[in-house]
Amino acid sequence: MTWKRKDLLSMQDLEAGEIRDVLDTAESMKEIATREIKKVPTLRGKTVVNLFYEASTRTRTSFEIAGKWLSADVINFSASGSSAEKGESLLDTAKNIEAMSPDVVVVRHKAAGAPAMLARNLRCAVVNAGDGAHEHPTQALLDLLTIREKKGHLEGLNVTIVGDVAHSRVARSDIHGMRKMGMTVTVAGPPTLIPAACQELGVKVSYRLEEAIAHADVIMMLRLQHERMTAGFIPSLREYSRVWGLSLDRLKHCRSDVLIMHPGPVNRGVELSPEVADGPYSVILDQVTNGVAVRMAVLYLLAGSKGA
Amino acid sequence: MSLLLKGGRVIDPWNGVDAVQDVLVTDGKIAKVGAGLKAPDGAAVVDAAGKVVCPGFIDIHVHLREPGFEYKETIASGTRAAAAGGFTAVAAMANTFPVNDNRAVTDYILAKARVEGCVRVYPIGAVTRGLKGEELAEMGEQAEAGCVAFSDDGKCVMNAEVYRRAMEYALPFGVPIISHAEDCHLAHKGVMNEGLVSTELGLAGQPAAAEDVMVARDILLAELTGAHLHIAHISTAGAVRMVREARARGVRVTAEVTPHHLVMTDEAVRDYDPNTKMAPPLRGKRDVEACLEALGDGTIDCVATDHAPHALSDKEGEFAEAANGVVGLETAVPVLLDRLVRQGRLDLPVLVARFTSGPARLLNLPGGRLSLGSPADITVLDLERAWTVEPRHLLSRSKNTPFAGWSGTGAPVLALVGGRPALPSYPLTVPGGGA
């Protein structure tokens, strides 16, 4: 095991070997979920604080279960709105939490860079659970774990990410992680939702869905936020769905062993038709299952592997 | 009372001087410049051998924050910072509280500066009342009171009709309209330059075009009205190109560039340090190169710091929420002497011109030259003086510098205002305290 980092902030930071370590560790954690008594003593006496400044059910629950199965004490700290609205700065909040001696702080914040700022100022480990449109590294790791399980390997696979790449932290983390693991990444979506200089991230950019998914081993559909319509990025959800939605009809032109993924929550009928979301190609629920394993691995590597 | 600066390399671009000479100051004015001058009886003599003696440096874009935001900066602290940075005059932007959009505020700033300021302060009035971009401010009375230019800096006047009227209305007063060129719709929620770095960081970017379209509009309005348009803090290759073309066509357009836009790119934002956040944002390498080239060839008339002090509480925390702006008065000259002059990217006399004759001509100020009878505002540089930027040592009330930890060689060592040191303690001292 080569893990040396204090924090997990981004996929851009990680090297391929480190990603492999997390995935291998996560694989070994999966067995715990199959036990009658889902608990191991690995993180007994350790404290994990979930510091969530943005609403999240799935990710927070996933971290909570991961911590509890490892016997850590998990505390959920929800703070709605921005730190400015609360009147206490993010840094002050974090310093207060640190004064209670946690071992890991898992932070989600609408501001890109917030976890990095906390990591610089806190002695404990910081895990980025999603910061603005920057990164969501544990999501990318669970995506990689799911693909590796289903395909048996990662290198050489073609992945197409479809939708609102511009505002997606999942897309950024996936792009970095997948490229590091030797995968070929194509992004596709309306040009208004493809970020500036996207090719310079080392991906292909396509403005035609059929072309972009024709040779894909994996299709990652991104959630389309309703705000994008009122903000003028797209004219209507109806049109978005017609041009960029994945239906059974469109899947006919894809590889027969294609995997359909989605970071959730799915807008049924917008980016994915219900038949596709629930169909045989979909591995969306496997992603959720693997999310717990990946987060157990991350908590273990950050808090447990140094020895109690 | 007399003062003789002896044996320095005198660089006075206004008068085309670059030679080892002596400068004699009497009663706060330049009395003589020449070789082998004799010190009159009782004159203080400053040995300037090995130093560079220049007209006093002028910064035409400074936020002194007083009245209204004294927790960020005051006229006293801001002019001390200016003096420490080698400046002998600053022009103060209008976005105070209340806004400098009427004579009472202008008078207040000038009165405060007379009592508490240690360098000359030239107020800039607002173009529109309350910086709202709607109704014209009382520019006539403000010009009479001492405003040397008009600007809604910090905000862009989005209504082209209002801006056209402002340019026309200012014509009789012979002062420029200074444009903060930023299309707020195109810039939208962008908190940094749009490009690879903004994409990787997940921060909303604003395209260079947000500046370019407004520079294009304002040049067309200057052409229409015949007004003197000055582009504040130019930062893009496109804007530089348009200013160069417009000047060649005879349009009265001038421009300034900040030190940070000359030596930093958006790569500096990678740590999410709010001290790299300002408007306009740090741009790409190509933009930086275009600005430097334009500074060299005179398309850009002057360096101006856009000194924008902010308290820690306005600047710490999330990048997207932090206030725009950085302090610059105390770092501008050292940083540019090292990164541009010492590294051979700009000749020293050109840099001196952009700090002296350039801004003085632009705002019709009495300084910026060592002509006989002109005010004895003088800046002395030591090109061998080593420095390191330590925020806590800055004299500005705010410490929001993007240059923290930078070090280099070459710095101002003395600034005289009306023949007297602007601060009591300089590395180069004047016996008896000056003329």
XYZ file of C-alpha atoms in Angstrom:
743
model
C 0.000 0.000 0.000
C 1.476 3.327 -1.060
C -1.145 5.732 0.276
C 0.572 8.778 1.794
C -1.891 11.619 1.382
C -3.437 13.514 4.253
C -6.503 14.428 2.182
C -8.520 13.339 -0.830
C -9.325 16.525 -2.707
C -9.346 15.731 -6.407
C -8.764 13.093 -9.061
C -6.440 15.535 -10.779
C -4.042 15.143 -7.830
C -4.039 11.345 -7.818
C -1.686 9.082 -9.685
C -2.805 5.901 -11.432
C -1.192 3.753 -8.724
C -3.092 5.528 -5.989
C -6.372 5.119 -7.862
C -5.639 1.409 -8.221
C -4.958 1.190 -4.474
C -8.323 2.717 -3.642
C -10.142 0.420 -6.078
C -8.377 -2.689 -4.753
C -9.137 -1.680 -1.167
C -12.765 -0.992 -2.079
C -13.071 -4.399 -3.691
C -12.001 -6.038 -0.442
C -14.500 -3.889 1.478
C -17.412 -5.149 -0.622
C -17.405 -8.450 1.164
C -18.456 -6.733 4.403
C -21.765 -5.730 2.827
C -22.602 -9.390 2.284
C -22.186 -10.355 5.944
C -24.987 -10.942 8.370
C -23.360 -8.476 10.820
C -22.117 -5.618 8.651
C -19.457 -4.260 10.965
C -15.702 -4.472 11.320
C -13.685 -2.754 14.063
C -11.197 -1.048 11.731
C -12.046 2.559 12.648
C -13.220 2.018 16.197
C -12.525 5.149 18.236
C -12.190 7.308 15.117
C -14.536 10.186 14.419
C -15.801 11.125 10.985
C -17.641 14.428 10.546
C -19.870 14.863 7.518
C -19.845 18.623 6.908
C -22.452 19.183 4.226
C -23.166 22.719 3.075
C -25.267 21.475 0.166
C -28.249 19.189 0.230
C -27.264 15.607 -0.519
C -28.947 12.385 0.448
C -27.024 9.801 -1.475
C -23.457 10.911 -0.858
C -23.962 11.801 2.785
C -25.756 8.526 3.515
C -23.102 6.608 1.652
C -20.302 8.171 3.737
C -22.334 7.615 6.890
C -22.881 3.917 6.191
C -19.253 3.528 5.172
C -18.073 5.045 8.438
C -20.499 3.027 10.553
C -19.647 -0.302 8.960
C -16.033 0.467 9.845
C -17.126 1.253 13.455
C -16.219 4.951 13.288
C -18.375 7.487 15.123
C -20.073 9.451 12.356
C -21.508 12.869 13.009
C -23.593 14.693 10.440
C -23.263 18.440 10.397
C -25.645 20.053 7.936
C -25.300 23.718 7.248
C -27.752 25.181 4.823
C -26.883 28.116 2.660
C -23.520 29.730 2.211
C -21.208 30.454 5.107
C -21.727 34.136 4.435
C -25.477 33.810 4.972
C -24.877 31.927 8.205
C -22.699 34.710 9.472
C -19.906 32.350 10.399
C -17.127 31.857 7.916
C -16.385 28.395 6.582
C -12.983 28.564 8.185
C -14.437 29.461 11.590
C -16.900 26.576 11.375
C -14.121 24.215 10.458
C -11.875 25.423 13.279
C -14.727 24.827 15.708
C -15.187 21.313 14.427
C -11.484 20.660 14.598
C -11.521 21.705 18.225
C -13.616 18.560 18.790
C -10.767 16.419 17.391
C -12.275 14.539 14.454
C -10.086 12.248 12.388
C -11.763 12.889 9.051
C -13.901 15.754 7.826
C -15.978 14.950 4.752
C -17.025 18.206 3.163
C -19.484 19.150 0.477
C -19.714 22.811 -0.455
C -21.124 24.820 -3.328
C -17.865 26.759 -3.617
C -15.143 25.206 -5.743
C -11.952 25.103 -3.698
C -13.643 25.024 -0.284
C -12.280 21.557 0.643
C -8.779 22.581 -0.468
C -9.001 25.634 1.746
C -10.089 23.507 4.709
C -7.350 20.981 4.035
C -4.738 23.723 4.215
C -6.075 24.871 7.573
C -7.023 21.651 9.380
C -4.764 19.014 10.857
C -7.244 16.183 10.257
C -7.894 14.452 6.933
C -10.286 16.218 4.552
C -12.341 14.387 1.932
C -13.902 16.352 -0.877
C -17.481 15.108 -1.260
C -18.169 17.568 -4.064
C -17.158 21.222 -4.368
C -19.095 23.402 -6.774
C -18.298 22.501 -10.357
C -14.776 21.440 -9.443
C -14.500 17.772 -8.424
C -16.244 14.870 -6.750
C -13.446 12.334 -6.474
C -15.274 9.534 -4.619
C -17.912 9.543 -7.366
C -15.221 9.033 -9.995
C -13.675 6.257 -7.924
C -17.003 4.423 -7.593
C -17.570 4.857 -11.319
C -14.172 3.332 -12.031
C -14.827 0.479 -9.613
C -18.150 -0.268 -11.309
C -16.631 -0.245 -14.788
C -13.706 -2.425 -13.704
C -16.099 -4.937 -12.149
C -18.310 -5.150 -15.219
C -15.604 -5.039 -17.867
C -12.750 -6.717 -16.015
C -10.331 -3.919 -16.843
C -10.156 -0.174 -17.490
C -7.356 0.451 -19.929
C -8.376 0.930 -23.550
C -12.084 1.415 -22.877
C -14.052 4.169 -24.610
C -16.208 6.309 -22.347
C -18.649 8.948 -23.510
C -19.894 11.542 -21.034
C -23.100 13.209 -22.163
C -24.764 16.407 -21.011
C -23.984 19.360 -18.793
C -20.227 18.963 -18.577
C -19.745 22.673 -17.877
C -21.415 22.578 -14.473
C -20.522 19.011 -13.547
C -17.956 18.141 -10.882
C -18.604 14.485 -11.658
C -17.548 14.992 -15.269
C -14.305 16.682 -14.235
C -13.380 13.959 -11.750
C -14.338 11.216 -14.213
C -12.311 12.801 -17.001
C -9.169 13.018 -14.861
C -9.597 9.563 -13.354
C -10.456 7.793 -16.598
C -7.626 9.408 -18.526
C -5.161 8.392 -15.832
C -6.417 4.797 -16.100
C -5.773 4.727 -19.841
C -9.330 5.175 -21.038
C -10.426 7.284 -24.007
C -12.963 9.921 -23.071
C -15.417 11.704 -25.350
C -17.732 14.411 -24.076
C -20.931 15.298 -25.870
C -23.614 17.872 -25.283
C -24.933 21.192 -26.493
C -21.992 23.611 -26.982
C -23.440 25.918 -24.317
C -22.869 23.183 -21.737
C -19.347 22.199 -22.814
C -16.753 24.199 -20.833
C -14.065 26.403 -22.357
C -10.883 24.723 -23.579
C -12.424 21.303 -22.929
C -10.194 19.539 -25.478
C -7.176 20.652 -23.498
C -8.312 18.255 -20.766
C -7.410 15.492 -23.192
C -10.916 14.550 -24.315
C -12.696 14.501 -27.636
C -15.638 16.847 -27.944
C -18.638 15.884 -30.024
C -21.817 17.795 -30.770
C -23.634 14.762 -32.182
C -24.963 12.185 -29.770
C -25.216 9.239 -32.216
C -21.656 9.699 -33.336
C -20.393 10.133 -29.773
C -21.966 6.921 -28.411
C -21.557 4.621 -31.424
C -18.287 3.024 -30.195
C -18.656 3.643 -26.494
C -18.043 0.858 -23.973
C -19.534 3.094 -21.304
C -22.018 5.958 -21.553
C -22.135 8.310 -18.579
C -25.288 10.401 -18.673
C -25.139 13.578 -16.561
C -28.018 15.101 -14.699
C -29.516 18.149 -16.397
C -30.379 20.743 -13.770
C -33.630 22.539 -14.388
C -31.898 25.879 -13.669
C -29.965 25.562 -16.919
C -33.127 26.313 -18.830
C -34.020 29.488 -16.942
C -30.377 30.614 -17.154
C -30.567 30.397 -20.938
C -28.165 27.529 -21.643
C -30.877 25.509 -23.377
C -34.264 26.549 -24.734
C -36.339 23.832 -23.040
C -36.119 20.482 -21.290
C -38.305 19.074 -24.026
C -35.825 19.998 -26.720
C -32.877 18.854 -24.604
C -34.506 15.492 -24.138
C -35.183 15.132 -27.862
C -31.630 16.018 -28.893
C -29.521 14.713 -25.997
C -31.729 12.231 -24.125
C -30.872 8.537 -24.247
C -33.783 6.419 -25.405
C -34.032 2.744 -26.357
C -34.174 3.817 -29.974
C -30.838 5.619 -29.755
C -29.262 2.649 -27.963
C -29.842 0.475 -31.054
C -26.760 2.005 -32.641
C -24.555 1.276 -29.650
C -22.356 -1.685 -28.797
C -24.360 -4.593 -27.463
C -22.292 -4.700 -24.254
C -22.484 -0.984 -23.515
C -22.840 0.116 -19.867
C -25.201 2.980 -19.031
C -24.199 4.974 -15.973
C -25.550 8.008 -14.189
C -24.314 9.772 -11.023
C -27.903 10.321 -9.894
C -30.421 11.496 -9.159
C -31.893 10.670 -12.573
C -34.298 13.054 -14.270
C -36.451 10.372 -15.824
C -37.646 11.414 -19.223
C -35.041 14.140 -19.572
C -31.551 12.688 -19.940
C -32.643 9.068 -19.655
C -35.867 7.421 -20.729
C -37.269 5.141 -17.976
C -36.753 2.046 -20.157
C -33.046 2.807 -20.393
C -32.624 3.770 -16.753
C -34.194 0.486 -15.651
C -33.005 -1.585 -18.610
C -30.395 -4.326 -18.876
C -27.527 -2.002 -19.800
C -28.014 0.186 -16.772
C -25.572 -0.210 -13.862
C -26.868 2.798 -11.960
C -27.720 0.860 -8.793
C -24.363 -0.957 -8.885
C -22.792 2.495 -8.753
C -24.676 3.252 -5.556
C -23.633 -0.062 -3.981
C -20.014 0.526 -4.940
C -20.223 4.029 -3.515
C -20.281 2.611 0.006
C -17.304 0.355 -0.693
C -15.261 3.157 -2.200
C -15.997 5.467 0.722
C -15.066 2.718 3.194
C -11.784 2.377 1.326
C -11.162 6.126 1.388
C -11.941 6.459 5.101
C -9.766 3.459 5.850
C -6.829 4.770 3.820
C -7.035 8.244 5.363
C -7.819 7.364 8.978
C -7.182 3.725 9.571
C -4.152 2.515 7.694
C -1.688 4.592 9.743
C -2.418 2.425 12.745
C -4.425 3.507 15.748
C 15.732 75.931 1.699
C 17.652 73.889 -0.852
C 18.414 70.248 -1.489
C 20.950 68.826 -3.914
C 20.628 65.254 -5.205
C 24.153 64.529 -6.318
C 25.566 62.145 -8.863
C 22.518 59.996 -9.654
C 21.503 58.687 -13.057
C 18.722 61.121 -13.911
C 15.992 59.601 -16.062
C 13.429 62.252 -17.040
C 11.555 60.968 -20.097
C 9.452 64.126 -20.386
C 12.611 66.163 -21.089
C 14.482 63.383 -22.860
C 17.160 63.207 -20.169
C 19.071 60.039 -19.285
C 22.471 60.979 -17.855
C 24.438 61.198 -14.614
C 23.506 64.633 -13.297
C 22.687 66.626 -10.199
C 19.238 67.918 -9.319
C 18.897 71.098 -7.271
C 15.649 71.714 -5.425
C 14.786 75.109 -3.959
C 11.611 76.010 -2.109
C 9.898 72.816 -3.175
C 10.540 73.326 -6.875
C 13.067 72.061 -9.381
C 15.705 74.820 -9.548
C 18.325 73.250 -11.783
C 19.322 69.958 -13.425
C 22.860 69.565 -14.690
C 26.330 68.141 -14.144
C 28.650 69.363 -11.393
C 26.140 71.572 -9.591
C 27.425 73.336 -6.469
C 25.365 73.060 -3.320
C 24.229 76.500 -2.170
C 25.053 77.482 1.415
C 23.001 75.540 3.890
C 21.691 73.107 1.306
C 21.160 69.489 2.254
C 23.118 67.158 0.011
C 21.943 63.640 -0.822
C 24.500 61.309 -2.337
C 22.569 59.660 -5.162
C 25.597 58.035 -6.781
C 24.655 54.616 -8.100
C 20.949 55.424 -7.784
C 18.372 56.433 -10.379
C 16.716 59.825 -9.938
C 13.326 60.202 -11.642
C 10.360 62.538 -11.592
C 7.948 61.467 -8.864
C 5.995 58.337 -9.830
C 2.253 58.789 -10.353
C -0.417 56.134 -9.928
C -3.645 57.210 -11.598
C -5.779 54.303 -10.376
C -6.032 53.899 -6.612
C -8.892 53.123 -4.241
C -8.242 55.054 -1.042
C -11.613 53.871 0.363
C -12.218 57.072 2.344
C -14.915 58.171 3.014
C -16.928 55.122 3.937
C -14.631 52.110 4.019
C -12.003 53.238 6.503
C -11.673 49.676 7.779
C -10.056 48.816 4.431
C -7.932 51.926 3.911
C -7.818 55.626 4.734
C -6.345 58.585 2.957
C -3.625 58.557 5.616
C -2.770 54.854 5.295
C -3.213 54.737 1.519
C -0.912 57.679 0.864
C 1.669 56.200 3.251
C 1.538 53.002 1.236
C 1.962 55.077 -1.923
C 4.950 56.895 -0.486
C 6.540 53.620 0.607
C 6.077 52.292 -2.916
C 7.848 55.284 -4.474
C 4.772 57.222 -5.577
C 4.443 60.955 -5.033
C 0.917 61.337 -6.418
C -2.164 59.152 -6.725
C -5.573 59.561 -8.323
C -8.386 58.280 -6.125
C -11.350 56.423 -7.601
C -14.917 57.511 -6.887
C -16.442 54.321 -5.443
C -16.371 55.527 -1.856
C -19.409 55.806 0.432
C -20.905 58.237 -0.198
C -19.815 58.050 -3.815
C -17.664 60.935 -5.039
C -20.406 62.161 -7.357
C -20.719 65.690 -5.958
C -18.556 68.569 -4.881
C -19.020 68.024 -1.144
C -17.322 64.637 -1.320
C -14.559 65.953 -3.590
C -13.888 68.791 -1.157
C -13.835 66.354 1.757
C -11.271 64.112 0.066
C -9.041 67.049 -0.807
C -9.287 68.539 2.674
C -8.449 65.192 4.277
C -5.563 64.686 1.880
C -4.126 68.126 2.717
C -4.111 67.345 6.422
C -3.409 63.602 6.523
C -2.010 62.695 3.127
C 1.700 62.352 2.555
C 1.561 62.326 -1.260
C -0.545 64.368 -3.663
C -4.114 63.124 -4.063
C -6.132 63.847 -7.202
C -9.784 62.840 -6.920
C -11.606 61.156 -9.776
C -15.331 61.898 -9.893
C -18.124 59.502 -10.743
C -19.616 59.569 -14.230
C -23.105 58.794 -12.964
C -24.870 59.515 -9.699
C -24.287 56.756 -7.194
C -22.389 54.770 -9.866
C -25.804 53.583 -10.988
C -25.158 54.114 -14.692
C -28.322 56.191 -15.103
C -28.031 59.950 -14.486
C -24.937 62.085 -15.033
C -23.056 63.272 -11.948
C -22.317 66.988 -11.540
C -19.093 66.816 -13.473
C -18.760 70.546 -14.069
C -18.716 71.498 -10.433
C -16.545 68.521 -9.556
C -13.988 69.400 -12.221
C -13.895 72.902 -10.785
C -13.364 71.427 -7.312
C -10.387 69.438 -8.509
C -11.504 66.166 -10.109
C -8.983 65.231 -12.792
C -11.085 62.582 -14.555
C -14.440 60.833 -14.342
C -15.091 57.145 -13.922
C -17.611 54.665 -12.564
C -14.670 52.306 -12.027
C -15.686 49.032 -10.466
C -18.788 49.119 -12.568
C -19.352 49.467 -16.270
C -21.880 51.979 -17.609
C -23.896 49.469 -19.611
C -26.221 52.012 -21.211
C -24.356 53.263 -24.300
C -26.594 56.312 -24.594
C -25.743 57.431 -21.049
C -22.051 56.891 -21.752
C -22.214 58.847 -24.983
C -23.796 61.782 -23.119
C -21.157 61.548 -20.395
C -18.359 61.738 -22.954
C -19.975 64.726 -24.653
C -20.742 66.488 -21.396
C -17.141 66.122 -20.171
C -15.670 67.735 -23.314
C -15.553 71.354 -22.016
C -13.693 70.313 -18.870
C -10.804 68.769 -20.767
C -10.649 65.651 -18.618
C -10.814 62.013 -19.675
C -13.607 59.550 -19.097
C -12.074 56.405 -17.638
C -13.760 53.182 -18.675
C -13.967 50.040 -16.564
C -14.593 47.943 -19.654
C -16.585 44.883 -18.683
C -19.842 43.798 -20.248
C -21.619 42.616 -17.112
C -23.969 40.341 -19.049
C -21.146 38.580 -20.843
C -18.987 38.468 -17.715
C -22.118 37.158 -15.913
C -21.097 35.270 -12.807
C -17.543 34.703 -13.970
C -15.045 35.007 -11.125
C -11.903 34.397 -13.169
C -10.692 34.309 -16.759
C -12.483 31.737 -18.915
C -10.132 29.065 -20.198
C -8.491 25.772 -19.329
C -7.761 26.853 -15.747
C -11.346 27.926 -15.014
C -12.581 24.664 -16.523
C -10.227 22.576 -14.393
C -10.979 24.504 -11.217
C -14.726 24.433 -11.781
C -14.928 28.194 -11.309
C -17.227 30.210 -13.556
C -15.109 32.010 -16.132
C -15.641 35.266 -17.939
C -14.367 35.423 -21.501
C -11.849 38.006 -22.691
C -14.643 39.103 -25.005
C -16.470 40.600 -22.000
C -13.720 43.229 -21.889
C -13.216 43.419 -25.640
C -16.800 44.228 -26.608
C -16.882 47.110 -24.155
C -13.519 48.491 -25.304
C -14.859 48.310 -28.863
C -18.040 50.141 -27.872
C -16.204 52.831 -25.969
C -13.739 53.443 -28.791
C -16.677 53.929 -31.154
C -18.279 56.350 -28.701
C -15.009 58.274 -28.333
C -14.847 58.494 -32.102
C -18.437 59.724 -32.211
C -18.008 62.334 -29.485
C -14.370 63.360 -29.804
C -13.930 62.735 -26.095
C -10.724 61.555 -24.441
C -11.397 57.949 -23.481
C -9.052 56.211 -21.084
C -9.242 52.436 -20.717
C -8.557 51.375 -17.140
C -6.657 48.160 -16.371
C -6.514 46.825 -19.936
C -5.871 43.100 -19.812
C -6.606 41.329 -23.094
C -4.757 40.952 -26.378
C -7.956 41.909 -28.179
C -8.430 45.159 -26.277
C -4.783 46.079 -26.813
C -5.146 45.489 -30.550
C -8.256 47.692 -30.731
C -6.632 50.518 -28.773
C -3.590 50.382 -31.054
C -5.782 50.516 -34.172
C -7.925 53.331 -32.772
C -4.884 55.442 -31.887
C -3.498 54.945 -35.379
C -6.819 56.228 -36.666
C -6.522 59.330 -34.491
C -9.106 58.460 -31.859
C -8.294 60.014 -28.465
C -7.903 56.816 -26.509
C -5.311 56.060 -23.850
C -4.803 53.023 -21.664
C -3.238 51.766 -18.453
C -2.168 48.309 -17.335
C -1.689 46.952 -13.818
C 1.508 45.283 -12.584
C -0.342 42.014 -11.908
C -1.633 41.818 -15.459
C 1.972 42.220 -16.654
C 3.551 39.456 -14.598
C 0.845 36.920 -13.667
C -1.518 34.627 -15.565
C -4.649 32.763 -14.549
C -2.390 29.845 -13.597
C -1.901 31.755 -10.329
C -5.541 31.058 -9.389
C -4.932 27.301 -9.054
C -4.705 27.423 -5.252
C -8.061 29.240 -5.026
C -6.264 32.080 -3.250
C -8.734 34.997 -3.169
C -5.748 37.326 -3.451
C -5.557 36.305 -7.093
C -9.139 37.470 -7.681
C -9.674 40.862 -9.277
C -11.569 42.590 -12.076
C -10.513 42.238 -14.785
C -9.255 38.756 -13.921
C -5.739 37.462 -14.486
C -5.619 36.416 -18.139
C -3.703 33.978 -20.323
C -0.055 34.083 -21.390
C -0.854 35.568 -24.791
C -2.732 38.461 -23.164
C 0.147 39.166 -20.778
C 2.578 39.243 -23.690
C 0.318 41.593 -25.666
C 0.064 43.986 -22.694
C 3.823 44.010 -22.202
C 4.447 44.664 -25.877
C 1.906 47.513 -25.828
C 3.503 49.000 -22.718
C 6.815 48.989 -24.556
C 5.589 50.545 -27.793
C 3.466 53.209 -26.077
C 0.038 51.860 -26.977
C -0.382 51.650 -23.213
C 0.486 55.021 -21.681
C 1.042 54.095 -18.086
C 1.199 51.502 -15.369
C -1.506 51.980 -12.741
C -1.915 49.679 -9.764
C -5.695 49.546 -9.295
C -4.720 49.424 -5.603
C -7.863 47.874 -4.101
C -7.502 47.265 -0.380
C -9.884 44.774 1.248
C -9.999 43.621 4.849
C -9.340 39.959 5.579
C -13.040 39.432 6.256
C -13.818 40.502 2.650
C -11.104 38.322 1.196
C -10.784 35.043 3.131
C -12.828 31.967 2.484
C -14.510 30.844 -0.702
C -12.967 32.194 -3.912
C -16.300 32.811 -5.601
C -17.574 34.856 -2.643
C -14.432 36.939 -2.048
C -14.256 40.617 -3.007
C -12.466 41.619 -6.196
C -9.158 43.420 -5.998
C -5.611 43.468 -4.647
C -3.355 46.053 -3.058
C -0.584 47.265 -5.339
C 1.017 50.540 -4.276
C 3.913 49.031 -2.354
C 4.729 46.223 -4.767
C 4.309 47.791 -8.220
C 7.725 49.362 -8.626
C 9.819 46.589 -7.036
C 7.979 43.824 -8.897
C 8.291 45.522 -12.288
C 11.918 46.576 -11.744
C 12.778 42.947 -11.115
C 10.472 40.975 -13.384
C 10.530 43.351 -16.375
C 13.657 45.535 -16.230
C 16.109 43.188 -14.549
C 14.945 40.271 -16.674
C 15.519 42.353 -19.805
C 11.909 42.497 -20.971
C 11.484 46.279 -20.743
C 14.051 49.117 -20.752
C 14.296 51.113 -17.556
C 13.666 54.526 -19.218
C 10.472 53.153 -20.761
C 9.213 51.887 -17.418
C 10.068 55.251 -15.827
C 8.139 57.038 -18.584
C 5.084 54.860 -17.915
C 5.194 55.895 -14.256
C 5.902 59.608 -14.857
C 5.416 61.457 -18.165
C 2.760 58.954 -19.315
C 0.290 59.457 -16.456
C 1.097 63.178 -16.085
C 0.240 63.898 -19.740
C -2.843 61.756 -19.568
C -4.374 63.670 -16.646
C -2.721 67.065 -17.313
C -0.920 66.922 -13.973
C 1.875 69.351 -13.033
C 4.296 66.540 -12.072
C 5.904 63.749 -14.034
C 8.875 65.890 -15.128
C 12.000 67.549 -13.748
C 11.456 70.826 -15.615
C 12.612 74.095 -14.082
C 9.948 75.434 -11.785
C 7.893 72.272 -11.671
C 7.092 70.755 -8.251
C 10.043 68.908 -6.741
C 8.324 65.522 -6.733
C 11.143 63.044 -7.132
C 11.460 59.268 -6.891
C 14.860 57.653 -6.345
C 15.426 53.992 -7.250
C 18.134 51.615 -6.118
C 18.430 48.916 -8.749
C 20.529 46.727 -6.450
C 18.244 46.715 -3.442
C 16.904 43.252 -2.581
C 13.333 42.843 -1.372
C 10.812 40.233 -0.273
C 7.090 40.937 -0.048
C 5.835 40.268 3.468
C 2.150 41.196 3.751
C 2.348 42.055 7.453
C 4.987 44.687 6.699
C 2.832 46.581 4.204
C 1.822 50.079 5.303
C -1.547 49.739 3.638
C -4.286 48.934 6.118
C -5.094 45.845 4.017
C -2.731 43.027 3.154
C -4.447 41.462 0.138
C -1.426 41.193 -2.117
C -0.999 38.521 -4.804
C 2.779 38.928 -4.456
C 3.162 37.539 -0.916
C 6.504 35.790 -0.652
C 7.842 37.153 -3.941
C 11.399 38.422 -3.833
C 13.612 40.307 -6.242
C 16.050 43.138 -6.722
C 15.429 46.839 -7.401
C 13.211 49.131 -5.336
C 12.409 52.761 -4.593
C 14.534 54.167 -1.778
C 13.262 57.749 -1.529
C 10.222 59.768 -2.609
C 10.174 63.538 -2.314
C 6.953 65.512 -2.485
C 7.564 69.229 -2.924
C 11.189 68.613 -2.016
C 10.481 66.822 1.282
C 10.584 63.083 1.994
C 7.030 61.787 1.902
C 7.810 59.408 4.788
C 10.167 60.022 7.727
C 12.119 56.843 7.126
C 13.566 55.870 3.770
C 16.592 53.735 2.994
C 18.101 56.858 1.416
C 17.934 59.693 3.918
C 17.919 63.446 3.511
C 20.025 65.400 6.031
C 17.889 67.982 7.771
C 14.640 66.667 6.317
C 14.499 68.327 2.901
C 13.866 71.572 1.111
